CSV table of C-alpha atoms in Angstrom, one decimal:
chain,number,residue,atom,x,y,z
A,1,MET,CA,-163.3,-40.3,90.3
A,2,ALA,CA,-166.0,-38.0,89.1
A,3,HIS,CA,-168.2,-40.6,87.6
A,4,THR,CA,-169.2,-44.3,88.4
A,5,ASP,CA,-171.3,-45.0,85.4
A,6,ASP,CA,-173.4,-43.3,82.8
A,7,LYS,CA,-176.5,-43.3,84.9
A,8,HIS,CA,-175.0,-41.4,87.7
A,9,SER,CA,-173.2,-39.0,85.2
A,10,LEU,CA,-176.5,-38.1,83.7
A,11,GLU,CA,-178.0,-37.6,86.8
A,12,ARG,CA,-175.2,-35.1,87.9
A,13,TYR,CA,-175.1,-32.9,84.9
A,14,PRO,CA,-178.8,-31.7,84.9
A,15,MET,CA,-178.2,-30.7,88.6
A,16,ARG,CA,-175.0,-28.8,87.8
A,17,LEU,CA,-177.0,-26.9,84.9
A,18,PHE,CA,-179.6,-26.2,87.3
A,19,PHE,CA,-177.7,-24.3,89.7
A,20,ALA,CA,-175.5,-22.8,87.3
A,21,VAL,CA,-178.6,-21.0,85.9
A,22,ILE,CA,-179.6,-20.0,89.3
A,23,CYS,CA,-176.3,-18.7,90.7
A,24,SER,CA,-175.5,-16.7,87.5
A,25,GLN,CA,-178.6,-14.5,88.0
A,26,LEU,CA,-178.1,-13.7,91.5
A,27,VAL,CA,-177.0,-10.2,91.8
A,28,SER,CA,-178.1,-7.1,89.6
A,29,VAL,CA,-175.8,-4.4,88.2
A,30,SER,CA,-176.7,-2.1,91.0
A,31,GLY,CA,-175.6,-4.4,93.7
A,32,LEU,CA,-179.2,-5.0,95.0
A,33,PRO,CA,-180.5,-8.5,94.9
A,34,ALA,CA,-181.9,-9.2,91.3
A,35,ALA,CA,-185.6,-9.1,90.4
A,36,GLU,CA,-187.4,-12.4,89.7
A,37,PRO,CA,-185.7,-13.7,86.6
A,38,GLU,CA,-188.1,-13.6,83.6
A,39,TYR,CA,-187.7,-17.2,82.6
A,40,ARG,CA,-189.9,-19.4,80.4
A,41,LEU,CA,-189.1,-23.0,81.1
A,42,ALA,CA,-189.9,-25.3,78.3
A,43,ASP,CA,-190.1,-28.5,80.6
A,44,PRO,CA,-193.0,-28.3,82.8
A,45,ASP,CA,-191.2,-30.6,85.3
A,46,LEU,CA,-188.5,-28.1,85.9
A,47,GLU,CA,-188.7,-25.3,88.5
A,48,LEU,CA,-186.5,-22.2,88.8
A,49,VAL,CA,-185.7,-21.6,92.6
A,50,LEU,CA,-183.5,-18.6,94.0
A,51,VAL,CA,-180.8,-20.2,96.2
A,52,ASP,CA,-179.0,-17.0,97.4
A,53,SER,CA,-178.2,-13.4,96.3
A,54,SER,CA,-175.3,-11.2,97.6
A,55,PRO,CA,-174.5,-7.5,97.0
A,56,ASP,CA,-170.6,-8.2,97.9
A,57,GLN,CA,-170.0,-11.8,96.6
A,58,SER,CA,-169.1,-12.8,93.0
A,59,PHE,CA,-170.3,-16.4,92.6
A,60,LEU,CA,-168.1,-17.8,90.1
A,61,SER,CA,-168.0,-21.7,90.1
A,62,MET,CA,-170.3,-24.5,91.3
A,63,ARG,CA,-169.9,-28.3,92.2
A,64,THR,CA,-172.3,-30.6,93.9
A,65,ASP,CA,-171.6,-33.8,95.6
A,66,THR,CA,-173.6,-37.0,95.9
A,67,SER,CA,-175.0,-35.9,99.3
A,68,GLY,CA,-176.6,-32.7,97.8
A,69,ARG,CA,-174.2,-30.2,99.2
A,70,LEU,CA,-173.5,-27.4,96.7
A,71,PHE,CA,-170.0,-25.8,96.9
A,72,VAL,CA,-169.6,-22.3,95.4
A,73,GLY,CA,-166.2,-20.6,94.5
A,74,ALA,CA,-166.3,-16.9,94.8
A,75,ARG,CA,-163.6,-14.1,94.5
A,76,GLU,CA,-162.0,-15.1,97.4
A,77,ALA,CA,-163.9,-17.6,99.4
A,78,VAL,CA,-165.2,-21.3,99.0
A,79,PHE,CA,-168.9,-21.5,100.3
A,80,VAL,CA,-171.0,-24.5,101.1
A,81,TYR,CA,-174.9,-24.9,101.0
A,82,GLU,CA,-175.9,-28.0,103.1
A,83,PRO,CA,-179.2,-29.6,102.2
A,84,ASP,CA,-181.8,-28.7,104.6
A,85,GLY,CA,-183.6,-32.3,104.4
A,86,LYS,CA,-186.8,-30.5,102.8
A,87,GLY,CA,-185.5,-30.4,99.1
A,88,GLY,CA,-183.7,-27.2,99.7
A,89,LEU,CA,-180.6,-25.7,100.8
A,90,LEU,CA,-179.4,-24.1,104.2
A,91,PRO,CA,-177.8,-20.5,104.0
A,92,ARG,CA,-174.2,-20.5,102.8
A,93,ARG,CA,-171.6,-21.2,105.1
A,94,GLU,CA,-167.8,-20.2,104.6
A,95,VAL,CA,-165.5,-23.2,104.0
A,96,TYR,CA,-162.2,-21.4,103.2
A,97,ARG,CA,-160.8,-18.1,102.4
A,98,PHE,CA,-158.0,-17.3,100.2
A,99,PRO,CA,-156.2,-14.0,99.9
A,100,ALA,CA,-158.1,-11.1,98.2
A,101,ASP,CA,-158.8,-11.4,94.3
A,102,SER,CA,-157.6,-15.1,94.3
A,103,TRP,CA,-160.8,-15.8,92.2
A,104,VAL,CA,-161.7,-19.5,92.5
A,105,TYR,CA,-162.6,-20.5,89.1
A,106,ASP,CA,-163.4,-23.9,89.7
A,107,ILE,CA,-163.9,-26.8,92.2
A,108,GLU,CA,-163.8,-30.6,92.2
A,109,ILE,CA,-164.4,-33.1,94.8
A,110,ARG,CA,-162.7,-36.5,95.5
A,111,GLY,CA,-163.8,-38.4,98.6
A,112,ARG,CA,-163.8,-36.0,101.5
A,113,ASP,CA,-161.3,-33.6,99.8
A,114,LEU,CA,-161.9,-30.3,97.9
A,115,TYR,CA,-159.9,-29.1,95.0
A,116,ALA,CA,-159.9,-25.4,94.5
A,117,MET,CA,-158.7,-23.7,91.5
A,118,THR,CA,-157.8,-20.2,91.8
A,119,ASN,CA,-156.4,-17.9,89.1
A,120,ARG,CA,-152.8,-18.7,90.2
A,121,ALA,CA,-152.7,-22.3,91.4
A,122,LEU,CA,-154.5,-25.5,92.2
A,123,TYR,CA,-155.0,-26.1,95.9
A,124,LEU,CA,-156.1,-29.4,97.9
A,125,LEU,CA,-158.4,-28.5,100.9
A,126,PRO,CA,-158.1,-31.7,102.8
A,127,GLY,CA,-161.3,-32.9,104.3
A,128,ALA,CA,-163.1,-29.7,103.3
A,129,VAL,CA,-166.2,-31.6,101.9
A,130,THR,CA,-167.5,-32.1,105.7
A,131,ARG,CA,-164.8,-30.1,107.6
A,132,ARG,CA,-165.7,-26.3,108.5
A,133,SER,CA,-162.7,-25.4,110.5
A,134,GLU,CA,-159.0,-25.6,110.6
A,135,ILE,CA,-158.3,-26.4,107.0
A,136,ALA,CA,-154.8,-26.3,106.0
A,137,PRO,CA,-154.5,-25.9,102.0
A,138,ARG,CA,-151.7,-27.6,100.2
A,139,ARG,CA,-150.6,-25.9,97.0
A,140,LEU,CA,-150.1,-28.7,94.2
A,141,VAL,CA,-149.7,-27.0,90.8
A,142,TRP,CA,-148.6,-23.3,90.2
A,143,GLY,CA,-146.0,-21.2,88.3
A,144,HIS,CA,-147.5,-19.6,85.3
A,145,PRO,CA,-146.9,-15.8,84.6
A,146,ASP,CA,-148.9,-13.4,86.7
A,147,TYR,CA,-150.6,-11.2,83.8
A,148,HIS,CA,-154.4,-10.7,84.4
A,149,PRO,CA,-156.7,-12.3,86.9
A,150,HIS,CA,-159.1,-13.6,83.9
A,151,GLN,CA,-156.1,-15.1,81.8
A,152,CYS,CA,-155.1,-17.8,84.1
A,153,PHE,CA,-156.2,-21.3,85.4
A,154,HIS,CA,-159.8,-21.9,84.8
A,155,GLY,CA,-161.4,-25.3,84.6
A,156,LEU,CA,-161.2,-28.8,86.3
A,157,ALA,CA,-162.3,-32.1,85.4
A,158,TRP,CA,-161.6,-35.7,86.5
A,159,GLY,CA,-160.6,-37.9,83.7
A,160,PRO,CA,-161.0,-41.8,83.0
A,161,ASP,CA,-157.6,-42.2,84.2
A,162,GLY,CA,-158.0,-40.8,87.6
A,163,ASP,CA,-156.0,-37.7,86.6
A,164,LEU,CA,-157.2,-34.4,87.2
A,165,TYR,CA,-157.3,-32.0,84.0
A,166,LEU,CA,-156.8,-28.2,84.2
A,167,SER,CA,-157.5,-25.6,81.5
A,168,LEU,CA,-155.7,-22.3,81.3
A,169,GLY,CA,-155.5,-19.2,79.3
A,170,ASP,CA,-152.8,-17.3,77.4
A,171,MET,CA,-150.5,-15.4,79.7
A,172,LEU,CA,-148.9,-13.4,76.8
A,173,VAL,CA,-151.8,-11.6,75.2
A,174,PHE,CA,-150.0,-8.3,75.8
A,175,TYR,CA,-146.9,-9.4,73.8
A,176,GLY,CA,-146.1,-10.4,70.5
A,177,ASP,CA,-147.1,-10.1,66.9
A,178,PHE,CA,-150.4,-11.9,66.5
A,179,THR,CA,-150.3,-12.0,62.8
A,180,ARG,CA,-147.4,-14.5,63.0
A,181,PRO,CA,-148.0,-18.2,63.8
A,182,ASP,CA,-145.4,-18.4,66.5
A,183,HIS,CA,-146.9,-16.6,69.5
A,184,TRP,CA,-145.5,-18.8,72.3
A,185,GLY,CA,-144.1,-18.5,75.6
A,186,HIS,CA,-141.8,-20.2,77.8
A,187,TRP,CA,-142.1,-20.7,81.6
A,188,THR,CA,-141.9,-23.2,84.5
A,189,PHE,CA,-144.8,-25.0,86.3
A,190,PHE,CA,-144.0,-26.2,89.9
A,191,CYS,CA,-145.8,-29.4,91.0
A,192,GLN,CA,-145.4,-32.2,93.5
A,193,PRO,CA,-143.3,-33.8,94.9
A,194,GLU,CA,-142.3,-30.5,96.2
A,195,GLY,CA,-139.5,-28.9,93.9
A,196,THR,CA,-140.7,-30.7,90.8
A,197,ARG,CA,-140.3,-28.2,87.8
A,198,VAL,CA,-142.1,-28.8,84.6
A,199,PRO,CA,-140.9,-26.5,81.5
A,200,TYR,CA,-143.8,-25.4,79.4
A,201,THR,CA,-143.9,-23.9,75.9
A,202,GLY,CA,-147.1,-22.5,74.6
A,203,VAL,CA,-149.9,-20.3,75.4
A,204,GLY,CA,-153.4,-21.5,76.7
A,205,GLY,CA,-154.1,-25.1,76.9
A,206,VAL,CA,-154.9,-28.1,78.9
A,207,LEU,CA,-152.7,-29.9,81.6
A,208,ARG,CA,-153.4,-33.1,83.7
A,209,CYS,CA,-151.8,-34.4,87.0
A,210,ARG,CA,-152.3,-37.2,89.6
A,211,PRO,CA,-154.6,-36.4,92.4
A,212,ASP,CA,-151.5,-35.5,94.6
A,213,GLY,CA,-150.2,-32.9,92.1
A,214,SER,CA,-147.5,-35.1,90.6
A,215,ARG,CA,-147.0,-36.3,87.1
A,216,LEU,CA,-148.0,-32.9,85.4
A,217,ARG,CA,-148.1,-33.4,81.9
A,218,VAL,CA,-149.4,-31.3,78.7
A,219,VAL,CA,-152.7,-32.6,77.2
A,220,ALA,CA,-153.0,-29.7,74.7
A,221,ARG,CA,-151.7,-26.2,74.1
A,222,GLY,CA,-152.2,-23.4,71.5
A,223,THR,CA,-155.6,-21.8,72.8
A,224,ARG,CA,-156.0,-18.4,73.9
A,225,ASN,CA,-158.3,-18.9,77.0
A,226,SER,CA,-159.9,-22.2,77.5
A,227,CYS,CA,-162.3,-21.7,80.3
A,228,GLY,CA,-164.9,-24.8,80.6
A,229,LEU,CA,-163.6,-28.3,80.8
A,230,VAL,CA,-165.8,-31.5,80.8
A,231,PHE,CA,-165.7,-34.9,79.8
A,232,ASP,CA,-168.9,-36.7,78.2
A,233,SER,CA,-170.3,-40.1,79.1
A,234,ARG,CA,-167.8,-41.7,76.5
A,235,TRP,CA,-164.9,-39.8,78.0
A,236,ASN,CA,-164.3,-37.3,75.2
A,237,LEU,CA,-162.9,-34.1,76.7
A,238,PHE,CA,-164.6,-30.9,75.8
A,239,THR,CA,-163.3,-27.2,76.3
A,240,HIS,CA,-164.0,-24.1,74.1
A,241,ASP,CA,-161.7,-21.0,73.1
A,242,ASN,CA,-162.6,-17.5,74.6
A,243,ASP,CA,-160.9,-15.8,71.7
A,244,HIS,CA,-160.9,-12.1,70.7
A,245,GLU,CA,-163.5,-12.5,68.0
A,246,GLY,CA,-164.5,-8.8,68.6
A,247,LEU,CA,-160.9,-7.5,67.6
A,248,PRO,CA,-159.8,-9.7,64.6
A,249,LEU,CA,-157.4,-7.1,63.4
A,250,ASP,CA,-155.3,-7.2,66.8
A,251,TYR,CA,-155.6,-11.1,67.4
């Protein structure tokens, strides 16, 4: 489970936000390390620290564990920053590398296992919280159409029932009459046990499955591109819909 009680939940969320602010400002448009961010922090007890920068990595997703490790998903790789014992982090180490342009959109942790959400599938990386070699990934859920690397699987969150919740975008933005209310697609998800098929009718939405990738079920459907996914301390589930507000006549 991701949360044990409200106190621990409240302690985790500020850390995730803190690192998200850092990592989102690491690389400038020119590809050179970004200049010192011009931030004015309203809380005098907070401090902004540069963790890493890179001219050739796209830092996309982040998750911390209770030992202070920071796991970061990039365009192909999952990296880890280990605590240095002095309040900081050691240089990044590669945990696992997926094929080119896999886009690791989100990461979750369960015990010593990492869950990595690429644009095409949900993977389990057994023991990858502490293991740094000989990691054998297991593909748990996959099967939606391959349309665009940014219209795909996106977010992960552990629910109160022990299920892992997944968000995904609309794979059919290239097709259909968006002035009609019936913009739906039909495809098949594959999950666990191996060979299990789950038919799906919809566009973007939210799914849930057991930690082993079994019992895949639909939670919500009808969104265009739900990316972030998070439960609050009362287990209300939040996401957003990254819609085409800039093209209202087309979508």
